[in-house]
PDB file of C-alpha atoms in Angstrom:
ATOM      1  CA  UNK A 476       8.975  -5.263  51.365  1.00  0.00           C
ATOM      2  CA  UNK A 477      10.338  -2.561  49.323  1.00  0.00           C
ATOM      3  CA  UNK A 478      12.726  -4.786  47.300  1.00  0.00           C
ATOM      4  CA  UNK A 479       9.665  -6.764  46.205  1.00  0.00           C
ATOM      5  CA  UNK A 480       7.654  -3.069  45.555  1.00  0.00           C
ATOM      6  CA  UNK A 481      10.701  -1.982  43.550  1.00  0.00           C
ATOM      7  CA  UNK A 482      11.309  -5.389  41.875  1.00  0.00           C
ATOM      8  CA  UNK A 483       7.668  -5.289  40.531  1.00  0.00           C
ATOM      9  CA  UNK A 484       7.658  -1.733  39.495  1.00  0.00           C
ATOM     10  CA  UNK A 485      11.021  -1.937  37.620  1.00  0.00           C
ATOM     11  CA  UNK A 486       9.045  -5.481  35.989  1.00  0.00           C
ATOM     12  CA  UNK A 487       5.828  -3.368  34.791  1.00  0.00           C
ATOM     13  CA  UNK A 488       8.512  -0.846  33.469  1.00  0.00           C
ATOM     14  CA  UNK A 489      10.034  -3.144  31.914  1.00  0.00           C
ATOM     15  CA  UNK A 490       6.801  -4.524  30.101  1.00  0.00           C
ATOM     16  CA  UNK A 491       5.591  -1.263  29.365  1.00  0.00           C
ATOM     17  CA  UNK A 492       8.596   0.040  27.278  1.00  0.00           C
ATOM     18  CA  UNK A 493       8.503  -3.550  25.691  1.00  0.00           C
ATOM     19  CA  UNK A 494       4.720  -2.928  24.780  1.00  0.00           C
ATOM     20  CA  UNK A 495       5.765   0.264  23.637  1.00  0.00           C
ATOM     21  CA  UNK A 496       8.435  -1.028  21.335  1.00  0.00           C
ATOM     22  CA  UNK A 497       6.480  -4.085  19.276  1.00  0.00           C
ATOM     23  CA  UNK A 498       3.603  -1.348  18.873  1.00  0.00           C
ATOM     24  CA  UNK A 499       6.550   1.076  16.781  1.00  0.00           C
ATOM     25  CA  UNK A 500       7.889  -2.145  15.098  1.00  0.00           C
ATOM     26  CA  UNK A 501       4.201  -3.190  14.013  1.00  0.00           C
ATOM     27  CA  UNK A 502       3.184  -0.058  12.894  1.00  0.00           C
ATOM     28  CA  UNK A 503       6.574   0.544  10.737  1.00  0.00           C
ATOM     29  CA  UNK A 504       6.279  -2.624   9.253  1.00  0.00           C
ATOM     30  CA  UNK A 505       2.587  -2.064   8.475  1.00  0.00           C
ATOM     31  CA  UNK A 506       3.179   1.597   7.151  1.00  0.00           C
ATOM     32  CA  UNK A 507       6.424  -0.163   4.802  1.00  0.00           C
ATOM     33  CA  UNK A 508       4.262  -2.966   3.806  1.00  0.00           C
ATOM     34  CA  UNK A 509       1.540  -0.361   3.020  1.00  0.00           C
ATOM     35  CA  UNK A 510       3.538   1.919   0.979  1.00  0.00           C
ATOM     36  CA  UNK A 511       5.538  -0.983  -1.090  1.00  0.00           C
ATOM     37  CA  UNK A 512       2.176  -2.382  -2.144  1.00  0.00           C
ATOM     38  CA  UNK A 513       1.348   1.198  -3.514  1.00  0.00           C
ATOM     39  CA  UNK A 514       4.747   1.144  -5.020  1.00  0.00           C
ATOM     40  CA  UNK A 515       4.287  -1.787  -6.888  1.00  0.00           C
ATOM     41  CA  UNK A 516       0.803  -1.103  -7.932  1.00  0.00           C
ATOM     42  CA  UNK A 517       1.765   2.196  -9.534  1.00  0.00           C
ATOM     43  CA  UNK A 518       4.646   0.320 -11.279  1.00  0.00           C
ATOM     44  CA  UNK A 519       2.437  -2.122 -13.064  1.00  0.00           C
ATOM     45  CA  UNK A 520      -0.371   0.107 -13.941  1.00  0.00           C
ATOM     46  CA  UNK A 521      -0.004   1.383 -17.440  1.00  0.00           C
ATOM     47  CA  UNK A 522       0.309   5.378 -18.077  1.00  0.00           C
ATOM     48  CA  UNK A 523      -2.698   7.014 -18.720  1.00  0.00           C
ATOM     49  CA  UNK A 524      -2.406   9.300 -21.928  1.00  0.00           C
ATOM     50  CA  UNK A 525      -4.181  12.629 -22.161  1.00  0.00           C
ATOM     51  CA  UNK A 526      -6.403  12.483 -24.127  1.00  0.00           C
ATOM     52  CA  UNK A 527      -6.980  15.388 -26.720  1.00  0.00           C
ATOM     53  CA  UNK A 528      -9.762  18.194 -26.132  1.00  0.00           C
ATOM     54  CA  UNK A 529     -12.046  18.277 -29.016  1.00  0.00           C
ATOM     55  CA  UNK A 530     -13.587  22.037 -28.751  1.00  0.00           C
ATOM     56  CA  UNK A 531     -16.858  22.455 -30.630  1.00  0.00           C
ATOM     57  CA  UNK A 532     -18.055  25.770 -31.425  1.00  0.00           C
ATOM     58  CA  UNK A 533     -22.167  26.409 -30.099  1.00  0.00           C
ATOM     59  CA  UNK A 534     -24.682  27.535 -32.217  1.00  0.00           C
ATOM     60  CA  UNK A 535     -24.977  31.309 -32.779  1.00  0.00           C
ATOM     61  CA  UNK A 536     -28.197  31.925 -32.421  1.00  0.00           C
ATOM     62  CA  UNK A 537     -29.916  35.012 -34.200  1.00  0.00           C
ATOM     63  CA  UNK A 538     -28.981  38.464 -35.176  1.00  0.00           C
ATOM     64  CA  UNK A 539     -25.095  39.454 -36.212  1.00  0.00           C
ATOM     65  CA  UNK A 540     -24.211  40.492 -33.016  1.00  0.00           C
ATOM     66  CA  UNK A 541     -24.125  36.683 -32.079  1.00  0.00           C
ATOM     67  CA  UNK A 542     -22.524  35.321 -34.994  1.00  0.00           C
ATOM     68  CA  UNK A 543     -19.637  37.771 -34.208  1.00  0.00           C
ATOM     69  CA  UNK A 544     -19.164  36.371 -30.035  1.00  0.00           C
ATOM     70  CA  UNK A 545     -17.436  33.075 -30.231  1.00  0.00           C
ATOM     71  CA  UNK A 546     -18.285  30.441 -28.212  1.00  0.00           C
ATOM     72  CA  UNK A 547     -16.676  26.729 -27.407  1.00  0.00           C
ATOM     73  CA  UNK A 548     -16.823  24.302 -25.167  1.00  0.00           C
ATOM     74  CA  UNK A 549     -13.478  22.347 -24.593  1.00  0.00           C
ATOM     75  CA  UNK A 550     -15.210  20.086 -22.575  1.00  0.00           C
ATOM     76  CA  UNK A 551     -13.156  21.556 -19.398  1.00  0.00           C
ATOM     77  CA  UNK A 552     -15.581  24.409 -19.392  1.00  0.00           C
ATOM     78  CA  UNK A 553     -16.854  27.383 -22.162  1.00  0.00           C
ATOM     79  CA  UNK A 554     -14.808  29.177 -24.010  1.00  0.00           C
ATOM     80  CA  UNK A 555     -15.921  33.059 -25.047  1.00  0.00           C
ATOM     81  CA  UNK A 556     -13.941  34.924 -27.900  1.00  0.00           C
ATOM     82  CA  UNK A 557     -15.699  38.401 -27.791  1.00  0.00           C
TER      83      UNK A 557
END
């Protein structure tokens, strides 16, 4: 009786390292397939070029106190030359 109770544990052992082992294969051939895909995809997809800031200077407003502040938007946010 305890061959058999040995001989069964040592088979569910056996299967459960197995189990373990084609669950790491899977998933490192999922996370290689994953990441060449992104590879590729970043290969083929043209450069994106800046693409120059046009700043535009606001309107001043009234009085001369105004017209001497500065003020631009870059389009990346507002610009104040004091």
């Amino acid at each position: 009786m305890q061959n058999i109770r040995a001989l069964f544990l040592g088979l569910i052992g056996i299967a459960a390292i197995s189990a373990l082992v084609v669950l790491t294969a899977s998933l490192t051939l999922a996370f290689a397939g994953m990441l060449a895909v992104f590879t590729v995809v970043k290969a083929l997809t043209p450069r994106l070029k800046p693409v120059p800031v046009r700043a535009r200077a606001k309107c001043a407003g009234h009085g001369a106190k105004q017209q001497d502040m500065r003020v631009w938007n870059d389009g990346r946010g507002t610009i104040i030359d004091l």
